mmCIF file of C-alpha atoms and ligand atoms in Angstrom:
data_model
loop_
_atom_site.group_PDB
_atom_site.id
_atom_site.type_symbol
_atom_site.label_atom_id
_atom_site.label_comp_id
_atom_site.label_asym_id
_atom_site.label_seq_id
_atom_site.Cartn_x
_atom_site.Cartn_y
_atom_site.Cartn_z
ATOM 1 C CA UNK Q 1 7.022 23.221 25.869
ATOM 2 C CA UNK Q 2 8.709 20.327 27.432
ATOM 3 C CA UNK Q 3 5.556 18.348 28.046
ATOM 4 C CA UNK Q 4 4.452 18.534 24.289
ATOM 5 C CA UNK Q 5 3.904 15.542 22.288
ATOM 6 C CA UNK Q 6 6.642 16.718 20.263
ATOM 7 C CA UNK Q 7 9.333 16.437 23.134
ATOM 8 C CA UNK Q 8 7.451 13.308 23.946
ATOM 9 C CA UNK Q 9 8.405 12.108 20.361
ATOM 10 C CA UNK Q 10 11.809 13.751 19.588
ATOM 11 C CA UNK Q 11 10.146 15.448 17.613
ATOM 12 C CA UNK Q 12 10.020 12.206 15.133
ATOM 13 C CA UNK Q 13 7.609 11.118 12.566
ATOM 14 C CA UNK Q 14 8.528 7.537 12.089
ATOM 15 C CA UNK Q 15 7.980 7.301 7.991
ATOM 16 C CA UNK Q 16 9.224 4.780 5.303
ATOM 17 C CA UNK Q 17 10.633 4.104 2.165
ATOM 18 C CA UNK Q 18 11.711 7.808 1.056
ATOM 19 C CA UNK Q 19 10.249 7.586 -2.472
ATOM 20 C CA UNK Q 20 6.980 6.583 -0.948
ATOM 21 C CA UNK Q 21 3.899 8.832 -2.088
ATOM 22 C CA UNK Q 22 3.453 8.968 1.684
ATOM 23 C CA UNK Q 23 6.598 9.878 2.643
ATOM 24 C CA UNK Q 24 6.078 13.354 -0.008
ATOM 25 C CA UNK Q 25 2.384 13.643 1.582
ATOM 26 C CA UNK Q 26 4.128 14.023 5.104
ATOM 27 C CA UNK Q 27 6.714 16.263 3.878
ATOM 28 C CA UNK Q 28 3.786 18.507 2.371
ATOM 29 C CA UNK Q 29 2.258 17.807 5.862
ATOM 30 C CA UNK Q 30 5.040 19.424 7.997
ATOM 31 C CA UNK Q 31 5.420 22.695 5.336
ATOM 32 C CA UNK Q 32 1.523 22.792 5.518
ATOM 33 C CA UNK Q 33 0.778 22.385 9.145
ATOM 34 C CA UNK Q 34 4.174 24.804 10.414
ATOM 35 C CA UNK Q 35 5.653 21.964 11.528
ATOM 36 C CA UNK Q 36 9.556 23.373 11.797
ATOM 37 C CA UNK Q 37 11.390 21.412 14.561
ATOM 38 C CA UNK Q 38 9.929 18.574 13.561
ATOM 39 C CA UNK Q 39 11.733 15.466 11.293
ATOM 40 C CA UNK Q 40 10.486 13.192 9.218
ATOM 41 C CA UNK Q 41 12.719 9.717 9.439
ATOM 42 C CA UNK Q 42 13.467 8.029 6.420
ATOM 43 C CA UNK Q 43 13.566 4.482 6.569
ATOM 44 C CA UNK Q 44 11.776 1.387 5.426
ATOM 45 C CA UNK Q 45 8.133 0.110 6.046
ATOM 46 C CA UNK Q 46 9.635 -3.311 7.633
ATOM 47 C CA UNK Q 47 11.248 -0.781 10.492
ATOM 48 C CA UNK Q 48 8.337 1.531 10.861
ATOM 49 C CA UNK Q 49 5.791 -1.214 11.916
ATOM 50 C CA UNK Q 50 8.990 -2.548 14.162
ATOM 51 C CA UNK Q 51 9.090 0.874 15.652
ATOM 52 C CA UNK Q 52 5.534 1.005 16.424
ATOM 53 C CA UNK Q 53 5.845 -2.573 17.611
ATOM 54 C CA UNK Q 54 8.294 -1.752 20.205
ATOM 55 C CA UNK Q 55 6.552 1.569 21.513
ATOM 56 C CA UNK Q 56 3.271 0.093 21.560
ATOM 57 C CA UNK Q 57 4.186 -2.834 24.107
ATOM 58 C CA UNK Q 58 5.840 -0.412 26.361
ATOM 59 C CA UNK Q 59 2.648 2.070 25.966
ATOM 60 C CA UNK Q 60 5.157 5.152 24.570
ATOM 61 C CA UNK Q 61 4.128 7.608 21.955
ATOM 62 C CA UNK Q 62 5.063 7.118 18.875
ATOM 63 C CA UNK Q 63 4.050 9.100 15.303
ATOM 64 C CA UNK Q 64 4.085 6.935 12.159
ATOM 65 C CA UNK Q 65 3.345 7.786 8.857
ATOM 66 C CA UNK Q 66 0.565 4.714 8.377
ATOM 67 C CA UNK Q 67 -2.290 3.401 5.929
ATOM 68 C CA UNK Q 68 -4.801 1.739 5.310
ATOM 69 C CA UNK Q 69 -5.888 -1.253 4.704
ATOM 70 C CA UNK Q 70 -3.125 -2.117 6.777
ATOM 71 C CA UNK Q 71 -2.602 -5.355 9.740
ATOM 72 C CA UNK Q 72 -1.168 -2.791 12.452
ATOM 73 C CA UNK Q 73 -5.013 -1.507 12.434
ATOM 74 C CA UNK Q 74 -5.762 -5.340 13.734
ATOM 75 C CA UNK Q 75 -3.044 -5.876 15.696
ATOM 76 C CA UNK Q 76 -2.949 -2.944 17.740
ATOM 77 C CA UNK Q 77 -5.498 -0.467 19.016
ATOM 78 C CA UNK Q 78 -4.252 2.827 16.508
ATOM 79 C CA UNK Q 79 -6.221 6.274 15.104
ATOM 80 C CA UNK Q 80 -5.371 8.585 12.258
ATOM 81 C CA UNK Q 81 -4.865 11.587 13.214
ATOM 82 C CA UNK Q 82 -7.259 14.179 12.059
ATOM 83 C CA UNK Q 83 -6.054 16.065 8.477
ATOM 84 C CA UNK Q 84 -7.767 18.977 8.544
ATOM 85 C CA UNK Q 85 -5.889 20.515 5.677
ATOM 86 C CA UNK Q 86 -5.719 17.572 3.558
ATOM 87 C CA UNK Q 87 -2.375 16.952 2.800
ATOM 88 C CA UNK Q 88 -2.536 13.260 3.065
ATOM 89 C CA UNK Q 89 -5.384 13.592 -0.092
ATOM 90 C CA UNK Q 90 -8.055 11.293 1.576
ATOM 91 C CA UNK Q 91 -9.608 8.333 0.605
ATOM 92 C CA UNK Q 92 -8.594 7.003 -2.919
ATOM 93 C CA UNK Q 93 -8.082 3.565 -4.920
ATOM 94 C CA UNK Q 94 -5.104 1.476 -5.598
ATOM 95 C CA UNK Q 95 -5.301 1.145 -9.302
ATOM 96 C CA UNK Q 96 -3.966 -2.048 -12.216
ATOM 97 C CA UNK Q 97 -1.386 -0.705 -14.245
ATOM 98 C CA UNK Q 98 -0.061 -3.241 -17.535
ATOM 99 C CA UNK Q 99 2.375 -2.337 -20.041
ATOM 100 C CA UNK Q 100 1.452 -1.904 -23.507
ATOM 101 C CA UNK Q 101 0.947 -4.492 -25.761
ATOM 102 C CA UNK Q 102 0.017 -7.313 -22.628
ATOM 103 C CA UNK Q 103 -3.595 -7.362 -23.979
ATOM 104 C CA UNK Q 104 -2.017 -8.723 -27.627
ATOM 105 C CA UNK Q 105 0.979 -10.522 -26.083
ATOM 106 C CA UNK Q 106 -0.920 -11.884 -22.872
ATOM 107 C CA UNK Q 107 -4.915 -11.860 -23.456
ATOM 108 C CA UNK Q 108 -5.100 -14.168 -20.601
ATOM 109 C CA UNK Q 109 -3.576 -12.414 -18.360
ATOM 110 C CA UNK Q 110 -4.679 -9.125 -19.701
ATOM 111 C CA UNK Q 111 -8.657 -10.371 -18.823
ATOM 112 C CA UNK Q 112 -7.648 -11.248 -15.061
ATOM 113 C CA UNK Q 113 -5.518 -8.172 -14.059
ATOM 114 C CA UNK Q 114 -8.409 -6.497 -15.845
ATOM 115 C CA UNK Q 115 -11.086 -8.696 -13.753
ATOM 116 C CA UNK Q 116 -9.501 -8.238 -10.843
ATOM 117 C CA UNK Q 117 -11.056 -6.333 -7.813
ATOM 118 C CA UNK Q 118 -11.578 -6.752 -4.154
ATOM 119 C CA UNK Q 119 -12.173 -5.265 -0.873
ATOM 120 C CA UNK Q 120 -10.258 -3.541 1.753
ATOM 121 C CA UNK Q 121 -11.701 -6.658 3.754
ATOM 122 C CA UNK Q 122 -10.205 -9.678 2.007
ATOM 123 C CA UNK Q 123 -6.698 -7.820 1.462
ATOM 124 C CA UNK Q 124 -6.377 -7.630 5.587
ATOM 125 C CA UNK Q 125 -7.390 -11.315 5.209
ATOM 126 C CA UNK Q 126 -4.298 -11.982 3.410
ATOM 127 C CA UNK Q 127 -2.102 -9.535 5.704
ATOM 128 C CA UNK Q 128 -3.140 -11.422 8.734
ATOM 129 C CA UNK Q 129 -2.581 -14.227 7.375
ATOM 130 C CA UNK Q 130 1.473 -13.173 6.888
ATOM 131 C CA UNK Q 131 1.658 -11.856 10.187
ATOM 132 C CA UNK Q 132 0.411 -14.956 11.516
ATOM 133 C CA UNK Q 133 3.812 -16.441 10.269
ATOM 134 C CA UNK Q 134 2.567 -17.878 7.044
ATOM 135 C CA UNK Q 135 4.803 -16.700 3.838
ATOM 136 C CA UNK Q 136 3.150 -15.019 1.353
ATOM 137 C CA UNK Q 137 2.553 -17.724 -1.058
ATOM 138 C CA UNK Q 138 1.467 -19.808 1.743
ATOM 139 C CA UNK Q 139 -1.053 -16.766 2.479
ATOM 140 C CA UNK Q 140 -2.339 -16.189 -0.842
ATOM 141 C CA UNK Q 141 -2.853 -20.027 -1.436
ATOM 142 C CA UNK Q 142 -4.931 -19.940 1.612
ATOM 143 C CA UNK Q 143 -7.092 -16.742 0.631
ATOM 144 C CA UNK Q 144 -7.512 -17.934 -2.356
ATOM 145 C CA UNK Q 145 -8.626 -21.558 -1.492
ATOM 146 C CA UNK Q 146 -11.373 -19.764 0.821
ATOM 147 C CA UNK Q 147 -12.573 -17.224 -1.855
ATOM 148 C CA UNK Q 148 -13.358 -19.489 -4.440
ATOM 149 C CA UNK Q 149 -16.441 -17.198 -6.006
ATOM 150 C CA UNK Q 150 -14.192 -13.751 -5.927
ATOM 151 C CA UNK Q 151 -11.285 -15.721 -8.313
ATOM 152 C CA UNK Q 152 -14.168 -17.386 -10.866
ATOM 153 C CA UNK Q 153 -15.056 -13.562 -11.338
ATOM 154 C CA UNK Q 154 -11.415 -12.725 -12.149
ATOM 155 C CA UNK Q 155 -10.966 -15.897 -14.158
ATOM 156 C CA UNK Q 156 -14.390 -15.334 -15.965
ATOM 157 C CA UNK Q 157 -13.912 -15.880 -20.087
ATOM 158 C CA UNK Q 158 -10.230 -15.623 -19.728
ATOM 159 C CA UNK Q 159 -7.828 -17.653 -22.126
ATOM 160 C CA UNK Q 160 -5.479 -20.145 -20.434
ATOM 161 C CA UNK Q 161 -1.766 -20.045 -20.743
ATOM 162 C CA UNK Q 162 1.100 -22.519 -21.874
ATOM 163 C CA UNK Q 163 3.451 -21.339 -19.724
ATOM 164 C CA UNK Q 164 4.362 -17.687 -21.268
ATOM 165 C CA UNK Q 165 6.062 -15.339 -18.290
ATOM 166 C CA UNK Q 166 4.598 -12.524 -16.637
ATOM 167 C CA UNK Q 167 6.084 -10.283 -14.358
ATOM 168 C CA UNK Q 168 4.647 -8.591 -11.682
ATOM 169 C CA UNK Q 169 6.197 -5.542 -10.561
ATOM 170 C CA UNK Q 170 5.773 -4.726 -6.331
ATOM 171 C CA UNK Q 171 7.504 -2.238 -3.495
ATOM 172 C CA UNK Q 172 8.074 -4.486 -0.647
ATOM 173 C CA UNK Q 173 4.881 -2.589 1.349
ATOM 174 C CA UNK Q 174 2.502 -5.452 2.897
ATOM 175 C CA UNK Q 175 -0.316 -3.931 0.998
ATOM 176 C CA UNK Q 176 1.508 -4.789 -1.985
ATOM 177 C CA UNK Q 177 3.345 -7.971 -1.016
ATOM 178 C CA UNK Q 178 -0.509 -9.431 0.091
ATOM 179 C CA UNK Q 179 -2.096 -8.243 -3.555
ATOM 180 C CA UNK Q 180 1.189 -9.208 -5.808
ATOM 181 C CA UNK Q 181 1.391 -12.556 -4.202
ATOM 182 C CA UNK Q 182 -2.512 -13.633 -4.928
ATOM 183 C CA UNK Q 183 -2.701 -12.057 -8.173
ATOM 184 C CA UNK Q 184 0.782 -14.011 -8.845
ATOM 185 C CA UNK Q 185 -1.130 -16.884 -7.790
ATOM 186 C CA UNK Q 186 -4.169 -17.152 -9.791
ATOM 187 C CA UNK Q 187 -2.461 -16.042 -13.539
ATOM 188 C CA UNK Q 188 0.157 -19.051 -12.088
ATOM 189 C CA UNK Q 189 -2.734 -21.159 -12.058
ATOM 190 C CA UNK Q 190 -4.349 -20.106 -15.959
ATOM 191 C CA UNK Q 191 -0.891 -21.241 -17.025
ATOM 192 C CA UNK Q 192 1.286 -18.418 -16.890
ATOM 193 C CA UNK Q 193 5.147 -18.620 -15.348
ATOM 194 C CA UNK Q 194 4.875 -15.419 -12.677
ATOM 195 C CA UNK Q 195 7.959 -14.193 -11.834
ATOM 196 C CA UNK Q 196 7.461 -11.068 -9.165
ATOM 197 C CA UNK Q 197 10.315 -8.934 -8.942
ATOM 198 C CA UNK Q 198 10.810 -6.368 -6.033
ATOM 199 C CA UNK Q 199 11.644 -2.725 -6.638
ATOM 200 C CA UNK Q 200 11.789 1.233 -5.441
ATOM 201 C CA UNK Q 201 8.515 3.064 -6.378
ATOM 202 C CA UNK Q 202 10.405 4.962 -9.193
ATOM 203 C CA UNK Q 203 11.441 2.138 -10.985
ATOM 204 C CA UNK Q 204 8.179 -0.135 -10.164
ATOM 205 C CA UNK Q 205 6.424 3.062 -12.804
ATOM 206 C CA UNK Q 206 9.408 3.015 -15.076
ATOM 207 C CA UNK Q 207 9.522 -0.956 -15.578
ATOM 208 C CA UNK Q 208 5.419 -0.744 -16.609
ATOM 209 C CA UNK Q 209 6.433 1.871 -18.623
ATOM 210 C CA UNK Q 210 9.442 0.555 -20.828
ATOM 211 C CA UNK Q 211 8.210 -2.551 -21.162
ATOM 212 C CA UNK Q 212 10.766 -4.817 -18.718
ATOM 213 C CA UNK Q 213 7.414 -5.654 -16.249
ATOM 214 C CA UNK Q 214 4.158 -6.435 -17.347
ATOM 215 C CA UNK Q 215 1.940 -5.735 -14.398
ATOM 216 C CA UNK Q 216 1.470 -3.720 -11.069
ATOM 217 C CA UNK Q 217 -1.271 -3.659 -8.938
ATOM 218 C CA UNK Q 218 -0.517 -1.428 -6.714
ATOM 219 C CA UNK Q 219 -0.655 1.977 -7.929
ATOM 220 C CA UNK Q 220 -2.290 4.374 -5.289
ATOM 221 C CA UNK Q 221 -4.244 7.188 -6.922
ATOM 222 C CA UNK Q 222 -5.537 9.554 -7.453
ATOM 223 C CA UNK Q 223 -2.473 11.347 -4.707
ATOM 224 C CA UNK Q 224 -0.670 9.046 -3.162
ATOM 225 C CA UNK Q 225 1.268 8.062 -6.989
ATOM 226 C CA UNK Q 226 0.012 11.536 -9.017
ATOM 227 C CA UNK Q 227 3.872 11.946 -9.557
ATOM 228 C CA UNK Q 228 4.906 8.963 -10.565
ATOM 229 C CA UNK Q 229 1.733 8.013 -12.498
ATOM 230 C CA UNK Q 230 1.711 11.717 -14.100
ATOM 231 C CA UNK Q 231 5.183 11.095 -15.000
ATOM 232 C CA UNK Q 232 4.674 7.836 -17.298
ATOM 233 C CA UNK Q 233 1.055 7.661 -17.564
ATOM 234 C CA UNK Q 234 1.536 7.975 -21.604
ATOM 235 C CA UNK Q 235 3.366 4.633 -22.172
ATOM 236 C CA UNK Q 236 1.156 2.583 -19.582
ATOM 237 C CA UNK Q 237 -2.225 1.210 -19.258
ATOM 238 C CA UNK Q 238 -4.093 1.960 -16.349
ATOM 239 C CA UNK Q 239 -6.891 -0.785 -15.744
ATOM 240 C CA UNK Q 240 -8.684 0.899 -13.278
ATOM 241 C CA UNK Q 241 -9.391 0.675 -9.150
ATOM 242 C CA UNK Q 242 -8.512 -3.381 -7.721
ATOM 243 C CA UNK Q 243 -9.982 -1.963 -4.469
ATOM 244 C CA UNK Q 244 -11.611 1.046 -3.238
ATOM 245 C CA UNK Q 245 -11.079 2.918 -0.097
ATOM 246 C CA UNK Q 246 -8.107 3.618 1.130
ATOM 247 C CA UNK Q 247 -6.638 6.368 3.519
ATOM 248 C CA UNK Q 248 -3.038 7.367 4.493
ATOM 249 C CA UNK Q 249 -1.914 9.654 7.464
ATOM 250 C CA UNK Q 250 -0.486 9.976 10.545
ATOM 251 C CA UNK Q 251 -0.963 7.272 12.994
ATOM 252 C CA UNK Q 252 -0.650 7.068 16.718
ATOM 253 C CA UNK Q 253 -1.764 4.488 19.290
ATOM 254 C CA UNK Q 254 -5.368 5.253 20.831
ATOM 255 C CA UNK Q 255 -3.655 5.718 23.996
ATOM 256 C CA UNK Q 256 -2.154 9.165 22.693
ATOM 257 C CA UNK Q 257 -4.323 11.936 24.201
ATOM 258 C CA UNK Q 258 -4.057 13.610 20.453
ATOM 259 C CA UNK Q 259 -7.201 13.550 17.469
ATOM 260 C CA UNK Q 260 -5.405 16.069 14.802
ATOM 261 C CA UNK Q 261 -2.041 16.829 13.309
ATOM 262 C CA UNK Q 262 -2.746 20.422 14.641
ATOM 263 C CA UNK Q 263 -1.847 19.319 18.100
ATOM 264 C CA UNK Q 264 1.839 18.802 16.997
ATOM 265 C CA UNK Q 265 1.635 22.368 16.623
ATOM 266 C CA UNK Q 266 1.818 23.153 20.210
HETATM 267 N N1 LIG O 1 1.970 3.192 0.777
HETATM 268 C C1 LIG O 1 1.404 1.869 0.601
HETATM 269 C C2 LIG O 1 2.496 3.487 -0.569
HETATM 270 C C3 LIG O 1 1.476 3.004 -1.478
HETATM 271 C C4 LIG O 1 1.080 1.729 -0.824
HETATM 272 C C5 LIG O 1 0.910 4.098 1.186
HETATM 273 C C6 LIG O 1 3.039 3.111 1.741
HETATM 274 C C7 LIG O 1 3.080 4.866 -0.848
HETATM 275 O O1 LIG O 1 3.088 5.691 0.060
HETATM 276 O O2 LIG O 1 3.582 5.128 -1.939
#
């Protein structure tokens, strides 16, 4: 049908980073939901929110694959799209993952990344903040100089540092770029010399694993990472949920006269 939303589209889901949990969520999603002449486009979260920049301020369609806690939720006017089957594995948690052997090497920083938990709310904080033009240090700073309560609580009864490194592992998403960066932050300020290095999902799970990163807070589970985590769950320590409540999907601009993923069906 030429006046689908599919023709309206290319036929394009606008995805991400292609080892993104999301990205194998959506490919479950067009197996699941008989999607066929439809393609999922690899690229990189920077582009995607680009892409839904551009469409958005000319009022096009556009499919993205999209999450949340996310800034494009404030910025523009969006909706998932109904998942009646599931495959995007509603809400979950993003959990702390340390290497072994932090809590003996690094019992300061072991007690905050084990302290540490927030909500969905004060994440966006941080997230507008960066799209606001601020860098991410600059953003966390901020957040953290408002939130003075929420960082005592992370802080509580833990042992201060004399400088030993820690290094936070991160996937350049802005979920994880906002959480790395304030984290970074506050162990930077009991003492410890953060370094945050920026890799691919795969290796962000390996680098906990063998040792060469100490830290990530940014593992989404209990679907979004059941590969990864399943995959090196043995050699890791998983500290539990930072922050409850999070969703991923398909995304579309309100303005889209579509509620599910069945209607890409037609
Ligand atoms: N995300 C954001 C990630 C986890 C954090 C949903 C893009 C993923 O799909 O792996």
């Amino acid at each position: 049908d030429e006046n689908s939303i599919g023709a309206a589209v290319g036929y394009k889901i606008i995805g991400i980073e292609p080892g993104a949990g999301i990205m194998e969520q959506a490919r479950t999603t067009v197996k699941e939901y008989g999607l066929d002449q439809w393609n999922l486009i690899e690229g990189s979260s920077a582009a995607m929110t680009t892409e839904l920049k551009k469409a958005y301020n000319a009022q096009k369609p556009i499919i993205v694959t999209g999450w949340s806690p996310h800034w494009k939720f404030s910025s523009f006017d969006l909706k998932f799209l109904e998942d009646p089957k599931g495959t995007f594995g509603g809400a979950e948690d993003i959990h702390t993952l340390v290497r072994k052997g932090l809590k003996e090497d690094a019992p300061g920083a072991y007690t905050i990344l084990d302290q540490f938990s927030w909500e969905p709310k004060d994440l966006e904080d941080v997230m507008a903040y960066i799209t606001g033009g601020m860098s991410a240090e600059e953003a966390a700073q901020k957040w953290i100089k408002e939130n003075p309560d929420r960082v005592a609580e992370w802080v509580d009864g833990a042992q201060k540092a004399n400088g030993e490194s820690i290094d936070l592992a991160l996937v350049a998403w802005d979920t994880e770029i906002a959480s790395t960066n304030v984290i970074g932050k506050v162990l930077d300020q009991n003492g410890y010399d953060v370094s945050l290095t920026q890799v691919e999902v795969g290796p962000m799970y390996a680098g906990i694993s063998n040792g060469s990163s100490d830290a990530m807070v940014g593992a989404w589970l209990p679907s979004t990472h059941i590969e990864y985590y399943n995959a090196y769950k043995e050699d890791l320590m998983d500290l539990g949920p930072n922050l409850r409540g999070t969703k991923n999907g398909l995304v579309v601009p309100q303005y889209m006269e579509i509620d599910s993923i069945e209607d890409l069906q037609k």
